[in-house]
Amino acid sequence: MASSASSTPAAVRFIGYLSTISGVIASFMILASVLITCQMIFIRAVLGQSTIWQTEAVIYLMIAATMIGLAYVQKLKGHVGVDLIPTMLGATGRRVMAMFTLTVTALMMILMLYYAYDMWHFAWKRGWKSETIWAVPLWIPYLALPLGFSLFLLQLAADLWMAIRGEDIGAPVAAEDRRH
Amino acid sequence: MDPLAVGGLVALCTVMVLFSGVSVATGLLIVATGFLFVFDGARSLVALPELLYGELNSFALLSIPMFIIMGAAISSTRAGPDLYEALERWLTKVPGGLVVSNLGACALFAAMSGSSPATCAAIGKMGIPEMRKRGYPDEVAAGSIAAGGTLGILIPPSVTMIVYGIATETSIGRLFLAGVIPGLLLVSLFIAWAIYDTWRRGAAGVALSGINYSWAQRLEVLPRVLPFIAIIVGVLYALYGGIATPSETAAVGAMLCIIVAMFIYRLYQPMALWAVLRDSTKESVMILFIIGAAGVFSFMLSSLFVTQSVAGWIADLDVNRWVLMGIINVFLLVAGFFLPPVAVILMSAPILLPIITTAGFDPIWFAVILTINMEIGLITPPVGLNLYVINGIAPDISLKKILVGSMPFVGCMVLAIIILCAFPGLATWLPDYLMGPAL
């Protein structure tokens, strides 16, 4: 690990850190939603009061965790796909396949980023609010989309760069690391 | 262009895109975007992020990360081996006790973790070496755990069932209950085959004799397994008592599992806790992103009238409903060979559900049939995840032996599907009995 880390370009390493940080943030968002849901049940069932913001907050946290976690999951090679052809190929074939799929994925995410920015920008400019008592300005939950796609794109670019440099980026993931 | 032809083209493109190796979520987005662009024009793409966001904007979805945390917390502890040990000590007088306790431990662990590969790994790490040591043939040892692990997605709480419930808007509570009896049916079939196979391979004499344990030995393992079982029972009780929604129950379950893992299993090192959280996040993000992408995909299907016309076309064909069910099963089986269960469900549910209900099948019953098909995909090549998990645990058993050992269990699952087709009540009776008849 030490030798490969030293030959990794600084930019790729930096993006890797960025993805890890977003993964940590996403993880704590999920943990927060566990706690908030428990708190909500406590307030409703034990204290017998009604709850206002919890359900909505928890949904926003989950969406944000999903979007912001994309980059980290990419870094961990956690986005499942049909890896039948890559596993049948040798290292070179796998590298070419990885370059192809990374490029295609990146193009798709550029498109998503473009429209997601649009959506966020509209919500921001027009001051849209959620149609609940809490009335959250929608640009806040919407922000997760352009942000998540940007981080995802950076990690894809870093992976693509490593694939071009000759790393076996498409190597199969150990079965035990996959749960579904 | 005729919507049916569009549908065929979508199917073809999806297969091609997915086989190119892009992730399932990205593949679904690419196909959906491509078709929307070609048939509805560039303007329709403006809605892409809103569709993705809208699909994820649901409180019910929260049960997915919650149940995943529950399972990950349990899997990170010694609960699997403990459970296995407890059953082994208690079931020693039962003929074929070790196989029974292995498969029983798989079923129970499946109920706690909701994940098939995790079940395989948790029980297999202890169960496979033990079975081999006692003289069970390698094929039986590996095959029974590979098959037993697949129960993870059938026995509640199951992430796969939640995803089906969300994709088809059926009651998650009912789906969970529907999996119970078929799950037990599968366990019995597995046990029967494993004992028969051991006997057939001439290892019955050594393998099927039990070891005696004292009551002290039997009782000492209980405190380590009862808390988790209590949580599962509590979660299911809260769910069916109408006390809380699946998401709420799962959140409390997740919290309790983390607490039990910390205090009973002494899992309080920050790095160990972080590993639980990280694994759950990785898995949740992956599944939720597929769900979001599948939302865009099914929007494309219905906005190009593919869903409606495929369902109409099948209804017009007027084939025997069981022939139809047979074809659907073959389709699911083939899809399951290549794709993870969650992806198959999300992609096929919007198309299959109208067909199923038009043909007069019960969607709850169908969920069980679909899940068993997905279970088969987990122990068949080329991507049978459980086979590789077993291979990772017991590297000295060749993949071929694991495969040979697992194949008869595929037969058991096919048999279970046939039994369920003959007696649909096996799946629908329990939910109807406990929750009242479906509307």
Coordinates of C-alpha atoms in Angstrom, one line a residue:
Chain A
M1 CA 0.0 0.0 0.0
A2 CA 2.7 2.4 1.0
S3 CA 4.5 2.2 -2.4
S4 CA 1.4 2.6 -4.5
A5 CA 0.3 5.5 -2.3
S6 CA 3.5 7.4 -3.0
S7 CA 3.1 7.0 -6.8
T8 CA -0.5 8.1 -6.7
P9 CA -0.8 11.7 -8.0
A10 CA -1.6 14.3 -5.3
A11 CA -4.8 15.3 -7.1
V12 CA -6.1 11.7 -7.0
R13 CA -5.2 11.3 -3.4
F14 CA -6.9 14.6 -2.6
I15 CA -10.0 13.5 -4.3
G16 CA -9.8 10.2 -2.4
Y17 CA -9.8 12.2 0.9
L18 CA -12.6 14.3 -0.3
S19 CA -14.7 11.2 -1.1
T20 CA -13.9 9.7 2.3
I21 CA -14.9 12.8 4.1
S22 CA -18.2 12.9 2.2
G23 CA -18.6 9.2 3.1
V24 CA -18.1 10.0 6.7
I25 CA -20.6 12.9 6.5
A26 CA -23.2 10.6 4.7
S27 CA -22.7 7.9 7.4
F28 CA -23.4 10.4 10.2
M29 CA -26.4 11.7 8.3
I30 CA -27.8 8.1 8.4
L31 CA -26.9 7.7 12.0
A32 CA -28.6 11.1 12.7
S33 CA -31.7 9.8 11.0
V34 CA -31.8 6.8 13.3
L35 CA -31.5 9.0 16.3
I36 CA -34.1 11.5 15.1
T37 CA -36.6 8.7 14.3
C38 CA -36.1 7.3 17.8
Q39 CA -36.6 10.7 19.3
M40 CA -39.7 11.2 17.2
I41 CA -41.2 7.9 18.5
F42 CA -40.3 8.9 22.0
I43 CA -42.1 12.3 21.7
R44 CA -45.1 10.8 20.1
A45 CA -45.5 7.5 22.1
V46 CA -44.1 8.4 25.5
L47 CA -44.8 12.1 25.8
G48 CA -47.9 12.0 23.7
Q49 CA -47.1 15.1 21.8
S50 CA -47.2 15.6 18.0
T51 CA -44.1 15.9 16.0
I52 CA -43.5 18.6 13.3
W53 CA -40.2 18.4 11.6
Q54 CA -38.8 14.9 12.2
T55 CA -40.3 12.9 9.4
E56 CA -39.3 15.5 6.8
A57 CA -35.9 16.0 8.3
V58 CA -35.2 12.3 8.2
I59 CA -36.2 12.0 4.6
Y60 CA -33.9 15.0 3.6
L61 CA -31.1 13.4 5.6
M62 CA -31.5 10.1 3.8
I63 CA -31.6 11.8 0.3
A64 CA -28.6 13.9 1.2
A65 CA -26.7 10.8 2.5
T66 CA -27.4 9.0 -0.7
M67 CA -26.2 11.8 -2.9
I68 CA -23.2 12.8 -0.9
G69 CA -22.3 9.1 -0.4
L70 CA -22.1 8.3 -4.1
A71 CA -18.5 9.3 -4.4
Y72 CA -17.4 7.3 -1.4
V73 CA -19.3 4.2 -2.6
Q74 CA -17.5 4.7 -6.0
K75 CA -14.2 4.8 -4.2
L76 CA -15.0 1.6 -2.3
K77 CA -16.2 0.0 -5.6
G78 CA -19.6 -0.5 -4.0
H79 CA -21.9 0.3 -7.0
V80 CA -23.0 -3.1 -8.1
G81 CA -23.2 -4.0 -11.7
V82 CA -23.0 -7.1 -13.9
D83 CA -19.3 -7.8 -13.7
L84 CA -19.5 -10.9 -15.8
I85 CA -17.5 -9.6 -18.8
P86 CA -14.8 -7.8 -16.7
T87 CA -14.1 -11.0 -14.7
M88 CA -13.7 -13.0 -17.9
L89 CA -11.1 -10.6 -19.3
G90 CA -7.4 -10.3 -18.5
A91 CA -5.9 -7.3 -16.7
T92 CA -5.6 -5.2 -19.9
G93 CA -9.1 -5.9 -21.2
R94 CA -10.4 -5.1 -17.8
R95 CA -8.6 -1.8 -17.8
V96 CA -10.0 -0.9 -21.2
M97 CA -13.5 -1.9 -20.0
A98 CA -13.1 0.2 -16.8
M99 CA -12.0 3.2 -18.9
F100 CA -15.1 2.8 -21.0
T101 CA -17.6 2.4 -18.2
L102 CA -16.0 5.2 -16.1
T103 CA -16.3 7.6 -19.1
V104 CA -19.9 6.6 -19.8
T105 CA -20.8 7.0 -16.1
A106 CA -19.1 10.4 -15.9
L107 CA -20.9 11.6 -19.0
M108 CA -24.2 10.5 -17.5
M109 CA -23.4 12.3 -14.2
I110 CA -22.4 15.5 -16.1
L111 CA -25.9 15.5 -17.5
M112 CA -27.4 14.9 -14.1
L113 CA -25.3 17.6 -12.6
Y114 CA -26.4 20.1 -15.3
Y115 CA -30.1 19.5 -14.6
A116 CA -29.7 19.1 -10.9
Y117 CA -28.0 22.5 -10.7
D118 CA -30.9 23.9 -12.7
M119 CA -33.4 22.5 -10.2
W120 CA -31.5 23.8 -7.2
H121 CA -31.0 27.2 -8.8
F122 CA -34.8 27.5 -9.5
A123 CA -35.7 26.6 -6.0
W124 CA -33.1 29.1 -4.7
K125 CA -34.1 32.0 -7.0
R126 CA -37.9 31.6 -6.6
G127 CA -37.7 30.8 -2.9
W128 CA -39.7 27.5 -3.1
K129 CA -40.7 26.0 0.2
S130 CA -41.9 22.5 1.2
E131 CA -45.6 22.3 1.5
T132 CA -45.6 21.3 5.2
I133 CA -45.9 23.1 8.5
W134 CA -42.2 23.2 8.7
A135 CA -41.9 25.0 5.3
V136 CA -38.3 24.3 4.6
P137 CA -36.7 26.3 1.8
L138 CA -36.3 23.6 -0.8
W139 CA -32.9 24.8 -2.0
I140 CA -31.5 23.2 1.1
P141 CA -32.5 19.6 0.4
Y142 CA -32.1 20.1 -3.3
L143 CA -28.5 21.2 -2.8
A144 CA -27.5 17.6 -2.1
L145 CA -28.1 16.7 -5.7
P146 CA -25.6 19.0 -7.5
L147 CA -23.2 18.6 -4.6
G148 CA -23.4 14.8 -4.7
F149 CA -23.1 14.6 -8.5
S150 CA -20.0 16.9 -8.4
L151 CA -18.2 14.8 -5.8
F152 CA -19.2 11.6 -7.6
L153 CA -17.8 13.1 -10.9
L154 CA -14.5 14.0 -9.2
Q155 CA -14.1 10.5 -7.9
L156 CA -14.9 9.1 -11.3
A157 CA -12.3 11.4 -12.9
A158 CA -9.7 10.2 -10.3
D159 CA -10.6 6.5 -11.0
L160 CA -10.4 7.2 -14.8
W161 CA -7.0 8.8 -14.4
M162 CA -5.7 5.8 -12.4
A163 CA -7.1 3.4 -15.1
I164 CA -5.4 5.4 -17.8
R165 CA -2.1 5.2 -15.8
G166 CA -2.4 1.5 -15.9
E167 CA -4.0 0.5 -12.5
D168 CA -6.2 -2.5 -12.5
I169 CA -9.2 -0.4 -11.4
G170 CA -11.8 -2.9 -12.6
A171 CA -10.5 -5.8 -10.5
P172 CA -13.4 -7.8 -9.1
V173 CA -14.6 -7.0 -5.6
A174 CA -14.3 -9.8 -3.0
A175 CA -17.7 -11.5 -2.6
E176 CA -17.7 -11.1 1.2
D177 CA -17.6 -7.3 0.8
R178 CA -20.9 -7.4 -1.0
R179 CA -24.2 -8.0 0.8
H180 CA -26.8 -7.9 -1.9
Chain B
M1 CA -43.4 3.9 -32.9
D2 CA -45.5 1.2 -31.4
P3 CA -45.0 1.2 -27.6
L4 CA -44.6 -2.6 -27.7
A5 CA -41.7 -2.3 -30.1
V6 CA -40.3 0.5 -27.9
G7 CA -40.6 -1.9 -25.0
G8 CA -38.6 -4.6 -26.8
L9 CA -35.9 -2.0 -27.7
V10 CA -35.8 -0.9 -24.1
A11 CA -35.3 -4.5 -22.9
L12 CA -32.5 -5.1 -25.5
C13 CA -30.7 -1.8 -24.7
T14 CA -31.0 -2.4 -20.9
V15 CA -29.4 -5.8 -21.3
M16 CA -26.6 -4.4 -23.5
V17 CA -25.9 -1.5 -21.2
L18 CA -25.9 -3.6 -18.1
F19 CA -23.5 -6.2 -19.6
S20 CA -21.1 -3.4 -20.6
G21 CA -20.2 -3.4 -16.9
V22 CA -21.6 0.0 -15.8
S23 CA -23.2 -0.1 -12.4
V24 CA -26.9 -1.0 -12.3
A25 CA -28.0 2.5 -11.2
T26 CA -26.0 4.3 -13.9
G27 CA -27.2 1.8 -16.5
L28 CA -30.8 2.4 -15.7
L29 CA -30.2 6.2 -15.9
I30 CA -28.5 5.9 -19.2
V31 CA -31.3 3.8 -20.8
A32 CA -34.0 6.0 -19.3
T33 CA -32.3 9.2 -20.4
G34 CA -31.6 7.8 -23.9
F35 CA -35.2 6.8 -24.6
L36 CA -36.7 10.0 -23.1
F37 CA -34.4 12.0 -25.3
V38 CA -35.1 10.1 -28.5
F39 CA -38.9 9.8 -28.0
D40 CA -39.9 12.8 -25.9
G41 CA -37.2 15.3 -26.9
A42 CA -34.5 17.1 -24.9
R43 CA -37.0 19.1 -22.9
S44 CA -38.1 16.0 -21.0
L45 CA -34.6 15.6 -19.5
V46 CA -35.2 18.7 -17.4
A47 CA -37.3 16.4 -15.1
L48 CA -34.4 13.9 -14.5
P49 CA -33.2 15.1 -11.1
E50 CA -36.7 15.8 -9.9
L51 CA -37.7 12.2 -10.8
L52 CA -34.7 10.9 -8.9
Y53 CA -35.4 13.1 -5.9
G54 CA -39.1 12.4 -6.0
E55 CA -38.5 8.6 -5.9
L56 CA -36.3 9.0 -2.8
N57 CA -38.6 11.4 -1.1
S58 CA -40.4 8.8 0.9
F59 CA -40.4 7.9 4.6
A60 CA -41.0 4.3 3.8
L61 CA -37.6 4.1 2.1
L62 CA -35.9 4.9 5.4
S63 CA -36.6 1.3 6.5
I64 CA -33.8 0.2 4.1
P65 CA -30.8 1.9 5.7
M66 CA -32.3 1.2 9.2
F67 CA -32.7 -2.6 8.5
I68 CA -29.2 -2.6 6.9
I69 CA -27.7 -1.0 10.1
M70 CA -29.5 -3.6 12.2
G71 CA -28.1 -6.4 10.1
A72 CA -24.6 -4.9 9.9
A73 CA -24.5 -4.4 13.7
I74 CA -25.4 -8.0 14.2
S75 CA -23.0 -9.3 11.6
S76 CA -20.1 -7.5 13.1
T77 CA -20.5 -9.4 16.4
R78 CA -20.0 -13.0 17.3
A79 CA -23.8 -13.4 17.1
G80 CA -23.6 -15.8 14.2
P81 CA -21.1 -18.3 15.7
D82 CA -22.9 -17.9 19.1
L83 CA -26.2 -18.7 17.5
Y84 CA -24.7 -21.6 15.7
E85 CA -23.2 -22.9 18.9
A86 CA -26.4 -22.6 20.9
L87 CA -28.4 -24.5 18.3
E88 CA -25.7 -27.1 18.1
R89 CA -25.7 -27.7 21.8
W90 CA -29.5 -27.8 22.0
L91 CA -30.2 -29.9 19.0
T92 CA -27.6 -32.5 19.5
K93 CA -30.2 -35.3 20.1
V94 CA -31.9 -34.6 16.8
P95 CA -30.8 -36.9 14.0
G96 CA -28.4 -35.0 11.7
G97 CA -28.2 -32.4 14.5
L98 CA -25.3 -30.6 13.0
V99 CA -26.9 -30.0 9.6
V100 CA -30.1 -29.1 11.4
S101 CA -28.4 -26.6 13.6
N102 CA -26.4 -25.1 10.7
L103 CA -29.5 -24.6 8.6
G104 CA -31.5 -23.5 11.6
A105 CA -28.8 -21.0 12.5
C106 CA -28.8 -19.7 8.9
A107 CA -32.6 -19.2 9.1
L108 CA -32.4 -17.4 12.4
F109 CA -29.4 -15.3 11.4
A110 CA -31.2 -14.5 8.1
A111 CA -34.1 -13.2 10.2
M112 CA -31.7 -10.9 12.0
S113 CA -29.5 -9.7 9.2
G114 CA -31.7 -9.6 6.2
S115 CA -28.8 -10.3 3.9
S116 CA -27.8 -13.5 2.2
P117 CA -24.1 -13.2 1.8
A118 CA -23.8 -11.9 5.4
T119 CA -25.7 -15.0 6.6
C120 CA -23.5 -17.3 4.6
A121 CA -20.3 -15.7 6.0
A122 CA -21.5 -15.5 9.6
I123 CA -22.7 -19.1 9.9
G124 CA -20.3 -20.6 7.4
K125 CA -17.1 -19.4 9.2
M126 CA -17.9 -21.7 12.0
G127 CA -20.3 -24.2 10.5
I128 CA -18.3 -25.4 7.5
P129 CA -15.1 -26.3 9.4
E130 CA -17.2 -28.0 12.1
M131 CA -19.1 -30.1 9.7
R132 CA -16.0 -31.2 7.8
K133 CA -14.3 -32.1 11.1
R134 CA -17.2 -34.3 12.0
G135 CA -17.0 -36.2 8.7
Y136 CA -19.6 -34.5 6.6
P137 CA -18.7 -34.5 2.9
D138 CA -17.3 -31.2 1.6
E139 CA -20.2 -30.9 -0.8
V140 CA -22.8 -31.1 1.9
A141 CA -21.0 -28.7 4.2
A142 CA -20.5 -26.0 1.5
G143 CA -23.8 -26.5 -0.3
S144 CA -26.0 -26.4 2.8
I145 CA -24.5 -23.1 4.0
A146 CA -24.6 -21.6 0.5
A147 CA -28.3 -22.5 0.3
G148 CA -29.1 -21.7 3.9
G149 CA -27.6 -18.3 3.4
T150 CA -30.0 -17.5 0.7
L151 CA -32.8 -17.5 3.2
G152 CA -31.6 -14.1 4.3
I153 CA -33.7 -12.4 1.6
L154 CA -36.9 -14.5 2.3
I155 CA -37.2 -14.6 6.1
P156 CA -38.2 -11.3 7.6
P157 CA -37.1 -8.7 8.0
S158 CA -35.7 -8.7 4.5
V159 CA -34.4 -5.8 2.5
T160 CA -35.4 -7.4 -0.7
M161 CA -39.0 -7.6 0.5
I162 CA -39.0 -4.0 1.5
V163 CA -37.8 -3.0 -1.9
Y164 CA -40.6 -5.1 -3.5
G165 CA -43.1 -3.5 -1.1
I166 CA -42.0 0.0 -2.1
A167 CA -41.7 -0.8 -5.8
T168 CA -45.2 -2.3 -6.0
E169 CA -46.9 -0.4 -3.2
T170 CA -47.8 -3.5 -1.3
S171 CA -47.8 -3.7 2.5
I172 CA -44.3 -4.4 3.9
G173 CA -45.8 -6.0 7.0
R174 CA -47.8 -8.5 4.9
L175 CA -44.7 -9.2 2.7
F176 CA -42.6 -10.0 5.8
L177 CA -45.2 -12.4 7.1
A178 CA -45.7 -14.1 3.7
G179 CA -42.0 -15.1 3.8
V180 CA -42.2 -17.0 7.1
I181 CA -43.9 -20.3 6.2
P182 CA -42.2 -20.6 2.8
G183 CA -38.9 -19.9 4.6
L184 CA -39.6 -22.7 7.0
L185 CA -40.6 -24.9 4.1
L186 CA -37.3 -24.2 2.4
V187 CA -35.3 -24.9 5.6
S188 CA -37.1 -28.3 5.9
L189 CA -36.4 -29.2 2.3
F190 CA -32.8 -28.2 2.7
I191 CA -32.4 -30.2 5.9
A192 CA -34.0 -33.3 4.3
W193 CA -31.7 -33.1 1.3
A194 CA -28.6 -32.5 3.4
I195 CA -29.3 -35.5 5.5
Y196 CA -30.1 -37.7 2.5
D197 CA -27.0 -36.5 0.7
T198 CA -24.8 -37.2 3.7
W199 CA -26.2 -40.7 4.0
R200 CA -26.0 -41.3 0.2
R201 CA -22.3 -40.4 0.2
G202 CA -21.7 -43.0 2.9
A203 CA -20.9 -40.6 5.7
A204 CA -24.0 -41.2 7.7
G205 CA -22.3 -43.2 10.5
V206 CA -19.8 -40.6 11.6
A207 CA -21.6 -37.5 10.6
L208 CA -25.0 -38.0 11.9
S209 CA -24.1 -39.0 15.4
G210 CA -24.4 -36.3 18.0
I211 CA -22.1 -35.2 20.8
N212 CA -23.4 -34.9 24.3
Y213 CA -23.4 -31.5 26.0
S214 CA -24.2 -30.9 29.6
W215 CA -27.0 -28.6 30.6
A216 CA -24.4 -26.1 31.9
Q217 CA -22.9 -26.0 28.5
R218 CA -26.3 -25.6 26.9
L219 CA -27.3 -22.8 29.3
E220 CA -24.1 -20.8 29.1
V221 CA -24.6 -19.8 25.4
L222 CA -28.1 -18.5 25.8
P223 CA -27.3 -15.0 27.3
R224 CA -25.3 -14.2 24.2
V225 CA -28.0 -15.0 21.7
L226 CA -31.2 -14.1 23.5
P227 CA -30.9 -10.3 23.3
F228 CA -30.8 -10.3 19.5
I229 CA -33.6 -12.7 19.2
A230 CA -35.6 -10.5 21.6
I231 CA -34.9 -7.5 19.4
I232 CA -36.2 -9.4 16.3
V233 CA -39.3 -10.5 18.1
G234 CA -39.8 -7.0 19.5
V235 CA -39.4 -5.4 16.0
L236 CA -41.8 -7.8 14.5
Y237 CA -44.3 -7.4 17.3
A238 CA -44.1 -3.6 17.0
L239 CA -44.7 -3.9 13.3
Y240 CA -47.7 -6.2 13.5
G241 CA -49.1 -4.8 16.6
G242 CA -49.7 -1.7 14.6
I243 CA -47.6 0.3 17.0
A244 CA -45.2 1.7 14.5
T245 CA -44.5 1.9 10.7
P246 CA -41.7 -0.3 9.3
S247 CA -39.3 2.7 9.1
E248 CA -39.9 3.6 12.8
T249 CA -39.6 0.0 14.0
A250 CA -36.5 -0.4 12.0
A251 CA -34.9 2.7 13.4
V252 CA -35.6 1.5 17.0
G253 CA -34.3 -2.0 16.0
A254 CA -31.1 -0.5 14.5
M255 CA -30.5 1.5 17.7
L256 CA -31.1 -1.5 20.0
C257 CA -28.9 -3.7 17.8
I258 CA -26.1 -1.2 18.1
I259 CA -26.6 -0.9 21.8
V260 CA -26.6 -4.7 22.2
A261 CA -23.5 -5.0 20.0
M262 CA -21.7 -2.4 22.2
F263 CA -22.7 -3.7 25.6
I264 CA -23.1 -7.4 25.3
Y265 CA -20.5 -8.0 22.5
R266 CA -18.2 -5.2 23.8
L267 CA -18.0 -3.7 20.4
Y268 CA -17.1 -0.2 21.6
Q269 CA -13.9 0.5 19.8
P270 CA -14.6 3.6 17.6
M271 CA -13.1 1.8 14.5
A272 CA -15.3 -1.2 14.9
L273 CA -18.4 1.0 15.2
W274 CA -17.2 3.0 12.3
A275 CA -16.9 -0.2 10.3
V276 CA -20.5 -1.0 11.0
L277 CA -21.6 2.5 10.0
R278 CA -19.4 2.5 6.9
D279 CA -20.6 -0.8 5.6
S280 CA -24.2 0.2 6.2
T281 CA -23.7 3.5 4.4
K282 CA -22.0 1.8 1.5
E283 CA -24.8 -0.6 1.1
S284 CA -27.7 1.8 1.7
V285 CA -26.3 4.4 -0.7
M286 CA -25.9 1.7 -3.4
I287 CA -29.4 0.5 -3.0
L288 CA -31.0 3.9 -2.6
F289 CA -29.3 5.1 -5.8
I290 CA -30.6 2.1 -7.7
I291 CA -34.0 2.9 -6.3
G292 CA -33.8 6.5 -7.5
A293 CA -32.5 5.5 -10.9
A294 CA -35.2 2.8 -11.1
G295 CA -37.8 5.6 -10.4
V296 CA -36.5 7.5 -13.5
F297 CA -36.5 4.2 -15.5
S298 CA -40.1 3.3 -14.6
F299 CA -41.2 6.9 -15.4
M300 CA -39.7 6.5 -18.8
L301 CA -41.5 3.1 -19.3
S302 CA -44.9 4.6 -18.4
S303 CA -44.4 7.9 -20.2
L304 CA -43.7 6.0 -23.4
F305 CA -46.7 3.7 -22.7
V306 CA -44.5 0.6 -22.5
T307 CA -45.8 -0.6 -19.1
Q308 CA -49.4 -0.3 -20.1
S309 CA -49.1 -1.8 -23.6
V310 CA -46.9 -4.8 -22.4
A311 CA -49.6 -5.6 -19.8
G312 CA -52.3 -5.2 -22.4
W313 CA -50.5 -7.3 -24.9
I314 CA -50.0 -10.1 -22.4
A315 CA -53.7 -10.0 -21.4
D316 CA -54.7 -10.2 -25.1
L317 CA -52.5 -13.2 -25.6
D318 CA -54.9 -15.0 -23.4
V319 CA -52.4 -17.7 -22.4
N320 CA -53.1 -20.0 -19.5
R321 CA -52.1 -18.1 -16.3
W322 CA -49.8 -20.9 -15.2
V323 CA -48.0 -20.9 -18.5
L324 CA -47.6 -17.2 -18.0
M325 CA -46.3 -17.8 -14.4
G326 CA -43.9 -20.3 -15.8
I327 CA -42.5 -17.8 -18.4
I328 CA -42.3 -15.2 -15.7
N329 CA -40.3 -17.6 -13.5
V330 CA -37.9 -18.4 -16.3
F331 CA -37.4 -14.7 -16.9
L332 CA -36.8 -14.0 -13.2
L333 CA -34.4 -16.9 -12.9
V334 CA -32.3 -15.7 -15.9
A335 CA -32.3 -12.2 -14.6
G336 CA -31.3 -13.4 -11.2
F337 CA -28.4 -15.3 -12.7
F338 CA -26.8 -12.0 -13.6
L339 CA -28.2 -9.2 -11.4
P340 CA -28.5 -8.6 -7.7
P341 CA -32.0 -9.2 -6.3
V342 CA -32.7 -5.6 -5.6
A343 CA -32.0 -4.6 -9.2
V344 CA -34.2 -7.3 -10.7
I345 CA -37.1 -6.3 -8.5
L346 CA -36.8 -2.7 -9.2
M347 CA -36.5 -3.2 -13.0
S348 CA -39.2 -5.8 -13.4
A349 CA -41.8 -4.9 -10.8
P350 CA -43.4 -2.0 -12.7
I351 CA -43.8 -4.3 -15.8
L352 CA -44.7 -7.5 -14.0
L353 CA -47.1 -6.2 -11.4
P354 CA -49.9 -5.3 -13.7
I355 CA -49.5 -8.6 -15.6
I356 CA -49.6 -10.5 -12.3
T357 CA -52.7 -8.9 -11.0
T358 CA -54.5 -9.0 -14.4
A359 CA -53.8 -12.8 -14.5
G360 CA -55.4 -13.0 -11.0
F361 CA -52.3 -13.8 -9.0
D362 CA -51.8 -12.3 -5.5
P363 CA -49.0 -9.8 -5.4
I364 CA -48.0 -10.9 -1.9
W365 CA -47.7 -14.5 -3.0
F366 CA -45.8 -13.4 -6.1
A367 CA -43.3 -11.6 -3.9
V368 CA -42.4 -14.9 -2.3
I369 CA -42.1 -16.7 -5.7
L370 CA -39.9 -13.8 -7.0
T371 CA -37.7 -13.9 -3.9
I372 CA -37.1 -17.7 -4.1
N373 CA -36.1 -17.1 -7.8
M374 CA -33.7 -14.5 -6.6
E375 CA -32.4 -16.9 -4.0
I376 CA -31.5 -19.4 -6.7
G377 CA -29.6 -16.6 -8.5
L378 CA -27.4 -16.3 -5.4
I379 CA -26.1 -19.8 -5.6
T380 CA -25.8 -20.3 -9.4
P381 CA -23.0 -19.1 -11.6
P382 CA -21.9 -16.7 -13.0
V383 CA -22.5 -14.2 -10.2
G384 CA -23.8 -16.5 -7.4
L385 CA -22.6 -14.3 -4.6
N386 CA -22.9 -17.0 -1.9
L387 CA -20.7 -19.5 -3.9
Y388 CA -17.9 -17.0 -3.7
V389 CA -18.5 -16.2 -0.1
I390 CA -18.2 -19.9 0.7
N391 CA -15.1 -20.0 -1.5
G392 CA -13.7 -17.1 0.5
I393 CA -14.4 -18.9 3.9
A394 CA -13.2 -22.3 2.9
P395 CA -10.6 -21.8 0.1
D396 CA -9.6 -25.4 0.1
I397 CA -13.0 -26.6 -1.1
S398 CA -12.9 -26.1 -4.9
L399 CA -15.5 -23.9 -6.5
K400 CA -16.6 -27.0 -8.4
K401 CA -17.4 -28.9 -5.3
I402 CA -19.3 -26.0 -3.8
L403 CA -21.3 -25.8 -7.0
V404 CA -21.9 -29.6 -7.1
G405 CA -23.0 -29.4 -3.5
S406 CA -25.3 -26.4 -4.1
M407 CA -27.1 -27.6 -7.2
P408 CA -29.4 -30.0 -5.4
F409 CA -30.5 -27.2 -3.2
V410 CA -31.5 -25.3 -6.3
G411 CA -33.7 -28.3 -7.0
C412 CA -35.2 -27.9 -3.5
M413 CA -36.0 -24.2 -4.3
V414 CA -37.7 -25.1 -7.6
L415 CA -39.7 -27.7 -5.7
A416 CA -40.7 -25.1 -3.2
I417 CA -41.9 -22.8 -6.0
I418 CA -44.0 -25.7 -7.4
I419 CA -45.4 -26.4 -3.9
L420 CA -46.2 -22.7 -3.5
C421 CA -47.9 -22.6 -6.8
A422 CA -50.0 -25.6 -5.8
F423 CA -50.7 -24.3 -2.4
P424 CA -50.6 -20.5 -2.5
G425 CA -52.1 -20.4 1.0
L426 CA -48.6 -21.3 2.4
A427 CA -47.6 -17.7 1.6
T428 CA -50.9 -15.8 2.1
W429 CA -52.4 -17.6 5.1
L430 CA -50.2 -16.1 7.8
P431 CA -50.5 -12.4 6.7
D432 CA -54.3 -12.9 6.2
Y433 CA -54.6 -14.6 9.6
L434 CA -52.6 -12.0 11.5
M435 CA -53.5 -8.8 9.7
G436 CA -57.0 -9.7 8.3
P437 CA -57.8 -10.5 4.7
A438 CA -56.2 -8.4 2.1
L439 CA -58.4 -5.8 0.4

